[in-house]
Amino acid sequence: MGYHYINHRHEIISTVEKYRNKYGTIVWKDAIVELNAFFEDVQIAETWRGRYKRAKSFVEQHQLGMRDAQAQYRMENLIRNKDAIKNATKSILIEEALKQLEDNSVHIAFDKELKNAKQDDEYVFVTSDFHFDGHDDMLETLKKVYQHIITKQKEFGFKRIKLMELGDIVEGSHLRPSQLLAIKTMLIPQTIRVAQAYVQLLNELSKDMYIDFYCVTSSNHTQTRAFGSARNELVEDDAMLIFAEIVKHATTNNKNMRMTIGRDFVAQITNDHKMFVAHGHLVDGKKNGYVQELAMARGISFEYALFGHFHHYREITLYGRDSFNMKVFYAPSLNNKHSDYEFDKNLSSKAGMLMMVFNPARGHRYCEELFI
């Protein structure tokens, strides 16, 4: 009695493959002779073709299953270690940054009168897309931000403001290194320098006004993604997180400000008006209807949306309400250099920051682009 072919899948496959000619075609008349002799099971060519096909399919599926199992094990192992690695790396980066900061011991006392001052309007100042490239003369830009805000305070007399940073504070590394290697590249040193300048800005401003500081922690140029990972795939690996943690630690003793961070967030502008805030890189290519789609998908409501990323100041009315219009705002870039992105998209506006004024009853009153 012949051996059953199911127990000899590999023998069937190896025997048949020996008779594959130089053109890649199996010479079955020769293969059948050896198969019939080896298995002591005389069958016609069609039967052996069927057995060979089923044996090869089984082996290929088994090998695929093994690869899937190995991949699943690697993924589970990565997930188990992910939080520990991420937290350790972040601690290293923050520690490295704080060593270089000089202003983390500045003490600024809480001024209740500033925070609770009665004012008719709420003032929001927006900075975005600084794209610092390591040249310290660029940091003079943040001194101009300070001068603009102080000048507007003298003009309008406000005692408190909301200051929003929308991301892409640095140009970033073209190689997109992994987190640990980022310490040795330009990305993290640049982030530290901007954080240091921003801490100085916040400390100086808070001597004259109370600041609600909002910081977006996800933007495209600040991603420290590893080789082989796609853009926006590892959003927790972002230098904006390091920037935010540095500013948070360095302003611990500044009691005249509070800080809100998030990949994106909804900010309470007045008691009756909220604004969705994000960098804007996820809006690209789907501007039309994006805000409405986002609100529906997340089950949130807001009257305004604010984005950076496009280096192009715009104010768009979506639709009207009883006493105000629902709008989307795009903030300009702080950087005077035109990027390839701006040329490709035919979008740019003069470098600057954005001032927005909101009224508790009327909502958004007006915007002003403050040129740098």
Coordinates of C-alpha atoms in Angstrom, one line a residue:
M1 CA 0.0 0.0 0.0
G2 CA 1.4 3.4 -1.0
Y3 CA 2.3 6.3 1.4
H4 CA -0.4 8.9 1.7
Y5 CA 0.8 12.1 0.0
I6 CA -0.5 14.4 2.8
N7 CA 2.4 13.2 5.0
H8 CA 4.9 14.0 2.3
R9 CA 4.1 17.6 1.2
H10 CA 7.7 18.7 1.2
E11 CA 8.8 15.5 -0.7
I12 CA 6.2 16.2 -3.4
I13 CA 7.2 19.8 -3.8
S14 CA 11.0 19.1 -3.8
T15 CA 10.6 16.3 -6.3
V16 CA 8.4 18.3 -8.7
E17 CA 10.6 21.4 -8.5
K18 CA 13.6 19.3 -9.7
Y19 CA 11.9 19.0 -13.0
R20 CA 11.3 22.7 -13.6
N21 CA 13.2 23.5 -16.8
K22 CA 15.2 26.7 -17.6
Y23 CA 12.0 28.4 -18.9
G24 CA 10.3 27.9 -15.5
T25 CA 7.9 25.2 -16.7
I26 CA 7.6 21.8 -14.9
V27 CA 8.3 18.8 -17.1
W28 CA 5.5 16.6 -15.7
K29 CA 6.2 13.5 -17.8
D30 CA 9.6 13.1 -16.1
A31 CA 8.3 14.2 -12.7
I32 CA 5.5 11.6 -12.7
V33 CA 8.0 8.7 -13.2
E34 CA 9.9 9.6 -10.0
L35 CA 6.7 10.5 -8.0
N36 CA 5.1 7.1 -8.8
A37 CA 8.3 5.3 -7.9
F38 CA 9.0 7.2 -4.7
F39 CA 5.5 7.0 -3.3
E40 CA 4.8 3.6 -4.8
D41 CA 1.5 5.1 -5.9
V42 CA 0.9 5.1 -9.6
Q43 CA -1.2 8.0 -10.6
I44 CA -1.9 10.1 -13.8
A45 CA -0.3 13.5 -14.3
E46 CA -3.5 15.4 -13.4
T47 CA -3.7 13.7 -10.0
W48 CA -0.1 14.6 -9.2
R49 CA -0.7 18.2 -10.4
G50 CA -3.5 18.5 -7.9
R51 CA -1.5 17.0 -5.0
Y52 CA 1.4 19.3 -5.8
K53 CA -0.8 22.4 -5.9
R54 CA -2.5 21.5 -2.6
A55 CA 0.8 20.7 -0.9
K56 CA 2.4 23.9 -2.0
S57 CA -0.6 26.0 -0.9
F58 CA -0.6 24.4 2.5
V59 CA 3.2 25.0 3.0
E60 CA 2.9 28.6 1.9
Q61 CA 0.0 29.3 4.2
H62 CA 1.9 27.7 7.1
Q63 CA 4.9 29.8 6.4
L64 CA 2.8 32.9 6.2
G65 CA 1.2 32.0 9.5
M66 CA 4.6 31.7 11.1
R67 CA 5.6 35.1 9.8
D68 CA 2.4 36.6 11.1
A69 CA 2.9 35.0 14.5
Q70 CA 6.5 36.4 14.7
A71 CA 5.3 39.8 13.6
Q72 CA 2.5 39.7 16.3
Y73 CA 5.1 38.8 19.0
R74 CA 7.4 41.7 18.0
M75 CA 4.4 44.1 18.0
E76 CA 3.2 42.9 21.5
N77 CA 6.8 43.2 22.8
L78 CA 7.1 46.7 21.4
I79 CA 3.8 47.7 23.0
R80 CA 4.8 46.3 26.4
N81 CA 8.0 48.4 26.3
K82 CA 6.6 51.4 24.5
D83 CA 5.6 53.5 27.6
A84 CA 8.8 52.8 29.5
I85 CA 11.0 53.7 26.5
K86 CA 9.0 56.8 25.7
N87 CA 9.0 58.1 29.3
A88 CA 12.7 57.4 29.8
T89 CA 13.5 59.1 26.5
K90 CA 11.4 62.2 27.4
S91 CA 13.0 62.4 30.8
I92 CA 16.5 62.4 29.2
L93 CA 15.6 65.1 26.7
I94 CA 13.9 67.3 29.3
E95 CA 16.9 66.9 31.7
E96 CA 19.2 67.8 28.9
A97 CA 17.2 70.9 28.1
L98 CA 16.8 72.2 31.6
K99 CA 20.6 72.1 32.1
Q100 CA 20.8 74.7 29.4
L101 CA 18.0 76.9 30.7
E102 CA 18.9 79.9 32.8
D103 CA 15.5 81.2 33.7
N104 CA 13.8 78.3 35.4
S105 CA 14.3 79.9 38.8
V106 CA 12.5 83.2 38.0
H107 CA 9.8 83.9 40.6
I108 CA 6.8 85.9 39.5
A109 CA 4.0 86.3 42.1
F110 CA 0.4 85.8 41.3
D111 CA -1.5 89.1 40.6
K112 CA -5.2 88.5 41.3
E113 CA -6.1 91.9 39.9
L114 CA -4.6 91.1 36.5
K115 CA -6.3 87.7 36.2
N116 CA -9.7 89.0 37.4
A117 CA -9.6 92.4 35.7
K118 CA -12.8 93.5 34.1
Q119 CA -12.4 94.1 30.4
D120 CA -15.0 94.3 27.6
D121 CA -13.1 92.0 25.2
E122 CA -10.8 89.0 25.3
Y123 CA -7.5 89.3 23.5
V124 CA -5.9 86.3 21.8
F125 CA -2.4 86.4 20.3
V126 CA -1.2 83.6 18.0
T127 CA 2.3 82.5 17.0
S128 CA 2.9 79.7 14.5
D129 CA 5.5 78.2 12.2
F130 CA 8.6 79.9 13.5
H131 CA 10.8 77.3 11.7
F132 CA 13.9 78.2 13.7
D133 CA 17.0 77.0 11.9
G134 CA 19.7 77.4 14.6
H135 CA 20.7 81.0 13.8
D136 CA 20.3 82.9 17.0
D137 CA 19.5 86.2 15.2
M138 CA 16.1 84.6 14.4
L139 CA 15.3 84.6 18.1
E140 CA 15.0 88.4 17.8
T141 CA 11.6 87.6 16.3
L142 CA 10.3 86.7 19.8
K143 CA 11.4 90.1 21.1
K144 CA 9.2 91.6 18.4
V145 CA 6.3 89.4 19.6
Y146 CA 6.8 90.9 23.0
Q147 CA 6.9 94.4 21.7
H148 CA 3.7 93.9 19.7
I149 CA 1.8 92.6 22.7
I150 CA 3.0 95.4 25.0
T151 CA 2.2 98.0 22.3
K152 CA -1.4 96.6 22.0
Q153 CA -1.7 96.6 25.8
K154 CA -0.9 100.3 25.9
E155 CA -3.5 100.8 23.1
F156 CA -6.4 98.7 24.5
G157 CA -5.5 98.5 28.3
F158 CA -6.1 94.8 28.7
K159 CA -4.8 93.0 31.7
R160 CA -5.0 89.4 30.6
I161 CA -4.5 87.6 27.3
K162 CA -4.5 84.2 25.7
L163 CA -1.3 83.4 23.9
M164 CA -1.4 80.4 21.6
E165 CA 1.6 78.6 20.0
L166 CA 0.5 76.4 17.1
G167 CA 3.7 74.4 16.4
D168 CA 6.5 73.9 13.9
I169 CA 8.8 76.0 16.2
V170 CA 11.8 74.5 14.5
E171 CA 12.7 73.6 10.9
G172 CA 13.6 70.1 12.1
S173 CA 15.9 67.4 10.8
H174 CA 15.6 66.3 7.2
L175 CA 16.6 62.8 8.2
R176 CA 13.8 62.5 10.8
P177 CA 15.9 60.6 13.4
S178 CA 14.7 58.4 16.2
Q179 CA 14.1 59.9 19.6
L180 CA 17.4 59.0 21.2
L181 CA 19.4 60.1 18.2
A182 CA 17.6 63.4 18.2
I183 CA 19.7 64.5 21.2
K184 CA 22.7 64.4 19.0
T185 CA 21.1 66.2 16.0
M186 CA 20.0 69.7 15.4
L187 CA 16.3 69.1 16.2
I188 CA 16.5 69.0 19.9
P189 CA 19.2 71.7 20.4
Q190 CA 17.0 74.0 18.3
T191 CA 13.9 73.1 20.3
I192 CA 15.8 73.9 23.5
R193 CA 16.9 77.3 22.2
V194 CA 13.4 78.3 21.2
A195 CA 12.0 77.0 24.5
Q196 CA 14.5 79.2 26.3
A197 CA 13.5 82.3 24.3
Y198 CA 9.8 81.5 24.9
V199 CA 10.3 81.2 28.6
Q200 CA 11.9 84.6 28.6
L201 CA 9.0 86.0 26.6
L202 CA 6.4 84.5 29.0
N203 CA 8.2 85.7 32.1
E204 CA 8.5 89.2 30.8
L205 CA 4.9 89.5 29.6
S206 CA 3.5 88.1 32.8
K207 CA 5.0 91.0 34.7
D208 CA 2.4 93.2 33.1
M209 CA -0.5 90.8 32.4
Y210 CA -2.0 87.4 33.2
I211 CA -1.3 84.8 30.5
D212 CA -3.3 81.8 29.5
F213 CA -0.7 80.0 27.4
Y214 CA -1.8 77.3 25.0
C215 CA 0.6 75.0 23.2
V216 CA -0.1 72.6 20.4
T217 CA 2.1 69.5 20.8
S218 CA 1.8 67.9 17.4
S219 CA 3.1 69.5 14.2
N220 CA 4.8 68.1 11.1
H221 CA 8.3 69.7 11.2
T222 CA 8.8 68.7 14.8
Q223 CA 8.1 65.0 14.5
T224 CA 11.1 62.9 15.5
R225 CA 10.0 59.8 13.6
A226 CA 12.2 56.8 13.1
F227 CA 13.4 55.7 9.8
G228 CA 10.7 53.7 8.0
S229 CA 7.8 55.2 9.8
A230 CA 5.3 57.4 8.0
R231 CA 4.6 61.0 8.7
N232 CA 2.0 61.4 11.5
E233 CA 2.3 57.7 12.4
L234 CA 4.1 58.2 15.7
V235 CA 2.5 61.5 16.9
E236 CA 3.7 60.9 20.5
D237 CA 7.3 61.3 19.2
D238 CA 7.2 65.0 18.7
A239 CA 9.6 67.7 19.7
M240 CA 6.7 70.0 20.6
L241 CA 6.1 67.7 23.6
I242 CA 9.6 68.4 24.7
F243 CA 9.2 72.1 24.1
A244 CA 6.0 72.1 26.1
E245 CA 7.6 70.2 29.0
I246 CA 10.6 72.5 29.1
V247 CA 8.3 75.6 29.2
K248 CA 6.2 74.0 31.9
H249 CA 9.1 73.1 34.1
A250 CA 10.9 76.4 33.5
T251 CA 7.8 78.5 34.4
T252 CA 6.9 76.5 37.6
N253 CA 7.6 79.6 39.7
N254 CA 5.7 81.9 37.4
K255 CA 2.3 82.2 39.2
N256 CA 1.0 84.8 36.7
M257 CA 0.3 82.3 33.9
R258 CA -1.2 78.9 33.4
M259 CA -0.5 76.5 30.6
T260 CA -2.7 74.2 28.5
I261 CA -1.2 71.6 26.1
G262 CA -2.5 69.0 23.7
R263 CA -2.2 67.6 20.2
D264 CA -5.2 69.8 19.7
F265 CA -7.8 71.2 22.0
V266 CA -10.9 73.3 22.5
A267 CA -10.2 76.6 24.2
Q268 CA -12.8 78.6 26.0
I269 CA -12.4 82.1 24.5
T270 CA -15.4 83.7 26.3
N271 CA -18.2 82.2 28.4
D272 CA -20.2 81.5 25.3
H273 CA -17.6 81.0 22.6
K274 CA -15.1 78.1 22.1
M275 CA -12.4 77.6 19.6
F276 CA -10.9 74.4 18.2
V277 CA -7.1 74.8 17.9
A278 CA -4.6 72.6 16.1
H279 CA -1.4 73.0 14.0
G280 CA -3.3 72.3 10.8
H281 CA -1.1 69.7 9.0
L282 CA -4.0 67.2 9.1
V283 CA -6.3 69.7 7.3
D284 CA -4.1 69.7 4.2
G285 CA -6.1 68.6 1.1
K286 CA -9.5 68.6 2.8
K287 CA -10.2 72.1 3.9
N288 CA -13.8 72.1 2.6
G289 CA -16.0 70.7 5.3
Y290 CA -13.1 69.6 7.6
V291 CA -14.3 71.6 10.6
Q292 CA -17.8 70.3 10.4
E293 CA -16.7 66.8 9.8
L294 CA -14.3 67.0 12.8
A295 CA -16.9 68.3 15.2
M296 CA -19.3 65.6 14.2
A297 CA -16.8 62.8 14.4
R298 CA -15.6 63.8 17.9
G299 CA -19.0 64.8 19.2
I300 CA -17.7 68.3 20.2
S301 CA -19.0 71.8 19.6
F302 CA -17.2 75.0 19.0
E303 CA -17.9 78.3 17.3
Y304 CA -14.4 78.9 15.8
A305 CA -11.4 77.0 14.6
L306 CA -7.8 78.1 14.4
F307 CA -4.9 76.6 12.4
G308 CA -1.3 77.4 11.4
H309 CA 0.8 75.3 9.0
F310 CA -0.2 77.1 5.8
H311 CA 1.9 80.2 6.4
H312 CA -1.0 82.1 5.0
Y313 CA -3.3 84.4 7.0
R314 CA -7.0 83.9 6.2
E315 CA -10.3 84.5 7.9
I316 CA -13.2 82.4 6.6
T317 CA -16.9 82.8 7.5
L318 CA -18.6 79.4 7.6
Y319 CA -22.1 80.4 8.4
G320 CA -24.0 82.8 10.6
R321 CA -25.7 82.5 14.0
D322 CA -28.1 85.0 15.7
S323 CA -25.4 87.4 17.0
F324 CA -22.1 86.2 15.4
N325 CA -20.5 84.3 12.5
M326 CA -18.9 80.9 12.9
K327 CA -15.4 81.2 11.4
V328 CA -12.1 79.5 10.6
F329 CA -8.8 81.3 11.0
Y330 CA -5.4 80.5 9.6
A331 CA -2.4 82.2 11.3
P332 CA 0.6 83.5 9.4
S333 CA 4.2 82.2 9.8
L334 CA 6.7 84.0 12.1
N335 CA 9.4 83.1 9.6
N336 CA 10.3 85.7 6.9
K337 CA 11.8 83.0 4.6
H338 CA 9.4 81.6 1.9
S339 CA 9.4 77.8 1.9
D340 CA 9.0 75.4 -1.0
Y341 CA 5.6 74.6 0.4
E342 CA 4.4 78.1 0.0
F343 CA 5.6 78.2 -3.6
D344 CA 4.1 74.8 -4.4
K345 CA 0.7 75.8 -2.9
N346 CA 0.8 79.4 -4.1
L347 CA 0.1 80.4 -0.5
S348 CA 2.0 82.9 1.6
S349 CA 1.4 86.1 3.5
K350 CA 3.8 88.5 5.1
A351 CA 5.5 87.1 8.2
G352 CA 3.8 88.0 11.5
M353 CA 1.6 87.0 14.4
L354 CA -2.1 87.2 14.7
M355 CA -4.2 89.3 17.2
M356 CA -7.8 88.3 17.6
V357 CA -10.4 90.2 19.6
F358 CA -13.6 88.5 20.9
N359 CA -16.6 90.0 22.7
P360 CA -18.7 88.0 25.2
A361 CA -21.9 89.0 23.4
R362 CA -20.9 89.5 19.8
G363 CA -18.2 86.8 19.5
H364 CA -15.3 87.5 17.2
R365 CA -14.9 91.3 16.5
Y366 CA -11.8 91.5 14.3
C367 CA -8.3 90.2 13.6
E368 CA -5.1 92.1 13.0
E369 CA -1.9 90.7 11.5
L370 CA 1.0 92.1 13.3
F371 CA 4.0 92.1 10.9
I372 CA 7.4 90.8 12.0

